[in-house]
Amino acid sequence: MFGVKNKTRAVVGTGYGTDPRRIDSLKRQINDDTDPSTTFRSVRTVSHPNGRVLMFEIPSAPKGIPIAWKGHWYGRAGENTEPLALDKIDAIRAQSHLMDWTAQIVEDAELSDLSPEAIAVARRGFAEHNASRIPTETIESWTGEEFLRHAGLVTKRGITRACILLLGKPEASYLLSPLMAELTWKLVGQEHAYEHFGIPFILSTTRLYSRIRNIKIRLLPRAS
């Protein structure tokens, strides 16, 4: 919250973020530098008699997954921010020890949220992996839902998070909120570049892999 003093909670107003582009840039920076990627759920401006207040809605942290900032974990120590102790990191990770996050059911998810192209790729991979025990003709005869049940991506209770991650249409990523369902490719060195890849991961991993390259560096001996 900007425009409010920390200790007294008095409204003093702020001029930050009057340009929407500044807010968009901040949201992208948060998304790029957090791991797993996340950002503000919303940014709201409140008019107060004492000045303008800017409110950032921060999504709750996913259970069992500590959020890193630029590769490091931090925690609050009173009013200060300090590196997160190892025992606290272990405690956070232990939250999901007995729960498979990917196996949880996604409420409101429907089969129409899945990409037909991604399902076709998954079906071919499933057929190749199980060629020794299930005839390809049998696998091809299954309906889309039957295949997803055999693959363990859909249960009687509904569609799993793993199913949305692997096979979901790009526009279905909101079903996994507050997590950002993205893979990021970064190029670091003499050149700098990055690209984000969303769901379905079964397709985007192939696109990401195509961006990976090994740069040859020639090291010449120093002149004597």
Short mmCIF file of C-alpha atoms in Angstrom, two decimals:
data_model
loop_
_atom_site.label_atom_id
_atom_site.label_comp_id
_atom_site.label_asym_id
_atom_site.label_seq_id
_atom_site.Cartn_x
_atom_site.Cartn_y
_atom_site.Cartn_z
CA MET A 1 0.00 0.00 0.00
CA PHE A 2 1.49 3.32 -1.09
CA GLY A 3 0.40 6.64 0.37
CA VAL A 4 0.05 5.42 3.97
CA LYS A 5 2.72 5.73 6.67
CA ASN A 6 3.88 2.40 8.09
CA LYS A 7 3.84 3.13 11.81
CA THR A 8 1.02 5.64 12.20
CA ARG A 9 -1.17 4.35 9.33
CA ALA A 10 -1.83 7.98 8.47
CA VAL A 11 -2.80 8.70 4.87
CA VAL A 12 -0.25 11.03 3.27
CA GLY A 13 -0.89 10.32 -0.42
CA THR A 14 1.44 9.21 -3.21
CA GLY A 15 2.20 10.26 -6.74
CA TYR A 16 3.59 6.87 -7.70
CA GLY A 17 1.94 5.01 -10.55
CA THR A 18 -0.03 7.84 -12.09
CA ASP A 19 1.28 6.60 -15.44
CA PRO A 20 -0.33 3.17 -16.17
CA ARG A 21 2.81 2.14 -18.05
CA ARG A 22 4.79 2.37 -14.81
CA ILE A 23 2.39 -0.05 -13.12
CA ASP A 24 2.54 -2.46 -16.07
CA SER A 25 6.34 -2.34 -15.97
CA LEU A 26 6.35 -3.05 -12.23
CA LYS A 27 4.01 -6.03 -12.64
CA ARG A 28 6.23 -7.47 -15.36
CA GLN A 29 9.34 -6.97 -13.22
CA ILE A 30 7.73 -8.82 -10.32
CA ASN A 31 6.72 -11.63 -12.66
CA ASP A 32 10.22 -11.89 -14.18
CA ASP A 33 12.17 -11.83 -10.90
CA THR A 34 10.02 -14.19 -8.80
CA ASP A 35 10.32 -17.96 -8.95
CA PRO A 36 7.82 -19.50 -9.42
CA SER A 37 6.59 -16.47 -11.32
CA THR A 38 3.81 -14.44 -9.75
CA THR A 39 2.67 -10.84 -9.74
CA PHE A 40 0.03 -8.55 -8.27
CA ARG A 41 -3.52 -9.80 -8.66
CA SER A 42 -4.75 -6.24 -9.03
CA VAL A 43 -3.67 -2.64 -8.41
CA ARG A 44 -6.33 -0.25 -7.15
CA THR A 45 -6.36 3.50 -6.67
CA VAL A 46 -8.33 4.89 -3.73
CA SER A 47 -9.18 8.57 -3.43
CA HIS A 48 -8.86 9.82 0.15
CA PRO A 49 -9.32 13.35 1.50
CA ASN A 50 -5.66 13.34 2.57
CA GLY A 51 -4.32 12.08 -0.73
CA ARG A 52 -4.20 9.33 -3.30
CA VAL A 53 -3.65 5.75 -2.03
CA LEU A 54 -2.36 2.94 -4.21
CA MET A 55 -3.29 -0.59 -3.10
CA PHE A 56 -1.53 -3.71 -4.43
CA GLU A 57 -3.39 -6.99 -4.03
CA ILE A 58 -0.80 -9.72 -3.47
CA PRO A 59 -1.88 -13.34 -4.07
CA SER A 60 -1.32 -15.81 -1.27
CA ALA A 61 1.77 -17.98 -1.59
CA PRO A 62 1.14 -21.47 -2.98
CA LYS A 63 1.13 -24.13 -0.29
CA GLY A 64 4.47 -25.86 0.11
CA ILE A 65 6.34 -23.65 -2.38
CA PRO A 66 8.58 -20.81 -1.14
CA ILE A 67 8.67 -17.84 -3.52
CA ALA A 68 12.18 -16.67 -4.44
CA TRP A 69 13.16 -13.14 -5.46
CA LYS A 70 16.05 -13.06 -7.93
CA GLY A 71 17.06 -16.55 -6.86
CA HIS A 72 16.95 -15.95 -3.09
CA TRP A 73 14.26 -16.49 -0.43
CA TYR A 74 13.41 -13.77 2.06
CA GLY A 75 11.25 -13.47 5.15
CA ARG A 76 10.09 -10.80 7.57
CA ALA A 77 11.88 -10.23 10.86
CA GLY A 78 9.80 -7.56 12.53
CA GLU A 79 9.95 -4.53 10.24
CA ASN A 80 12.99 -5.89 8.40
CA THR A 81 13.42 -8.25 5.47
CA GLU A 82 16.10 -10.90 5.91
CA PRO A 83 17.23 -14.07 4.12
CA LEU A 84 14.83 -16.90 4.94
CA ALA A 85 16.36 -19.42 7.34
CA LEU A 86 16.81 -22.97 6.06
CA ASP A 87 14.52 -24.41 8.73
CA LYS A 88 11.73 -22.07 7.59
CA ILE A 89 12.26 -23.08 3.96
CA ASP A 90 12.02 -26.73 5.00
CA ALA A 91 8.87 -25.98 7.01
CA ILE A 92 7.22 -24.37 3.97
CA ARG A 93 8.15 -27.28 1.73
CA ALA A 94 6.86 -29.75 4.31
CA GLN A 95 3.37 -28.25 3.93
CA SER A 96 2.96 -30.18 0.69
CA HIS A 97 4.73 -33.34 1.87
CA LEU A 98 1.51 -35.30 2.03
CA MET A 99 -0.22 -33.55 -0.86
CA ASP A 100 0.49 -33.83 -4.56
CA TRP A 101 -0.28 -30.32 -5.80
CA THR A 102 -0.59 -31.41 -9.42
CA ALA A 103 -3.17 -34.08 -8.53
CA GLN A 104 -5.60 -31.60 -7.01
CA ILE A 105 -8.86 -30.97 -8.85
CA VAL A 106 -9.33 -27.63 -10.60
CA GLU A 107 -12.76 -26.26 -9.81
CA ASP A 108 -14.78 -24.97 -12.77
CA ALA A 109 -12.39 -26.61 -15.28
CA GLU A 110 -14.09 -28.27 -18.25
CA LEU A 111 -12.92 -30.46 -21.12
CA SER A 112 -13.45 -27.46 -23.40
CA ASP A 113 -10.56 -25.77 -21.53
CA LEU A 114 -8.14 -28.33 -23.03
CA SER A 115 -6.26 -27.99 -26.31
CA PRO A 116 -7.21 -30.63 -28.92
CA GLU A 117 -3.71 -30.36 -30.41
CA ALA A 118 -2.09 -30.97 -27.02
CA ILE A 119 -4.38 -33.95 -26.36
CA ALA A 120 -3.41 -35.46 -29.72
CA VAL A 121 0.30 -35.12 -28.89
CA ALA A 122 -0.27 -36.64 -25.45
CA ARG A 123 -2.23 -39.54 -26.95
CA ARG A 124 0.60 -40.34 -29.37
CA GLY A 125 3.13 -40.27 -26.55
CA PHE A 126 0.91 -42.47 -24.39
CA ALA A 127 0.56 -44.98 -27.23
CA GLU A 128 4.32 -45.13 -27.77
CA HIS A 129 5.02 -45.57 -24.06
CA ASN A 130 2.42 -48.32 -23.66
CA ALA A 131 2.88 -50.03 -27.03
CA SER A 132 3.90 -53.32 -25.39
CA ARG A 133 0.71 -53.69 -23.34
CA ILE A 134 -2.06 -51.69 -25.04
CA PRO A 135 -2.71 -51.93 -28.79
CA THR A 136 -2.46 -48.59 -30.55
CA GLU A 137 -5.86 -49.20 -32.15
CA THR A 138 -7.43 -49.45 -28.70
CA ILE A 139 -5.89 -46.18 -27.53
CA GLU A 140 -7.00 -44.43 -30.71
CA SER A 141 -10.56 -45.69 -30.22
CA TRP A 142 -10.91 -44.02 -26.82
CA THR A 143 -12.81 -40.77 -26.57
CA GLY A 144 -10.87 -37.76 -25.32
CA GLU A 145 -12.24 -38.16 -21.80
CA GLU A 146 -11.53 -41.90 -21.77
CA PHE A 147 -7.94 -41.27 -22.79
CA LEU A 148 -7.49 -38.63 -20.09
CA ARG A 149 -8.84 -41.02 -17.46
CA HIS A 150 -6.45 -43.77 -18.55
CA ALA A 151 -3.59 -41.25 -18.44
CA GLY A 152 -4.56 -40.26 -14.89
CA LEU A 153 -5.14 -36.62 -15.80
CA VAL A 154 -8.88 -36.71 -15.19
CA THR A 155 -10.63 -38.46 -12.31
CA LYS A 156 -14.24 -38.98 -11.30
CA ARG A 157 -13.97 -35.77 -9.29
CA GLY A 158 -12.83 -33.66 -12.22
CA ILE A 159 -9.84 -32.29 -14.13
CA THR A 160 -6.49 -32.16 -12.32
CA ARG A 161 -4.00 -29.32 -12.23
CA ALA A 162 -1.52 -31.54 -14.07
CA CYS A 163 -4.04 -31.82 -16.90
CA ILE A 164 -4.41 -28.03 -17.16
CA LEU A 165 -0.64 -27.53 -17.05
CA LEU A 166 0.07 -30.11 -19.73
CA LEU A 167 -2.96 -29.81 -21.97
CA GLY A 168 -4.81 -26.60 -21.10
CA LYS A 169 -5.51 -23.90 -23.64
CA PRO A 170 -3.48 -20.70 -23.07
CA GLU A 171 -6.62 -18.83 -22.04
CA ALA A 172 -7.31 -21.45 -19.34
CA SER A 173 -4.24 -20.44 -17.30
CA TYR A 174 -6.45 -18.30 -15.03
CA LEU A 175 -7.77 -21.54 -13.54
CA LEU A 176 -4.41 -21.98 -11.79
CA SER A 177 -4.36 -18.47 -10.28
CA PRO A 178 -2.51 -17.14 -8.31
CA LEU A 179 0.33 -19.12 -9.89
CA MET A 180 1.70 -17.96 -13.23
CA ALA A 181 1.72 -21.06 -15.43
CA GLU A 182 4.82 -20.13 -17.42
CA LEU A 183 8.18 -21.51 -18.45
CA THR A 184 10.92 -18.96 -19.04
CA TRP A 185 13.88 -19.13 -21.40
CA LYS A 186 16.71 -16.72 -20.66
CA LEU A 187 19.86 -15.98 -22.59
CA VAL A 188 22.67 -14.59 -20.45
CA GLY A 189 26.11 -13.66 -21.69
CA GLN A 190 27.27 -11.41 -24.49
CA GLU A 191 23.64 -11.33 -25.60
CA HIS A 192 20.61 -10.97 -23.36
CA ALA A 193 17.13 -12.18 -24.21
CA TYR A 194 14.20 -13.93 -22.64
CA GLU A 195 10.88 -15.43 -23.64
CA HIS A 196 7.93 -16.77 -21.65
CA PHE A 197 6.05 -19.91 -22.66
CA GLY A 198 2.59 -20.62 -21.29
CA ILE A 199 0.37 -23.67 -21.26
CA PRO A 200 -0.08 -26.26 -22.67
CA PHE A 201 3.35 -27.33 -21.45
CA ILE A 202 3.34 -30.48 -23.58
CA LEU A 203 3.64 -28.15 -26.59
CA SER A 204 5.51 -25.20 -25.10
CA THR A 205 8.38 -27.35 -23.80
CA THR A 206 9.17 -28.27 -27.40
CA ARG A 207 9.15 -24.62 -28.44
CA LEU A 208 11.34 -23.71 -25.46
CA TYR A 209 13.78 -26.52 -26.26
CA SER A 210 14.19 -25.16 -29.77
CA ARG A 211 15.46 -21.87 -28.30
CA ILE A 212 18.26 -23.52 -26.31
CA ARG A 213 21.64 -23.22 -27.94
CA ASN A 214 25.23 -23.80 -26.92
CA ILE A 215 27.40 -20.80 -27.64
CA LYS A 216 30.97 -21.61 -28.61
CA ILE A 217 33.57 -19.47 -26.88
CA ARG A 218 37.16 -19.43 -28.08
CA LEU A 219 39.72 -18.81 -25.37
CA LEU A 220 43.00 -17.59 -26.80
CA PRO A 221 46.22 -17.73 -24.77
CA ARG A 222 47.51 -14.43 -23.52
CA ALA A 223 50.34 -12.93 -25.49
CA SER A 224 53.63 -13.37 -23.65
#
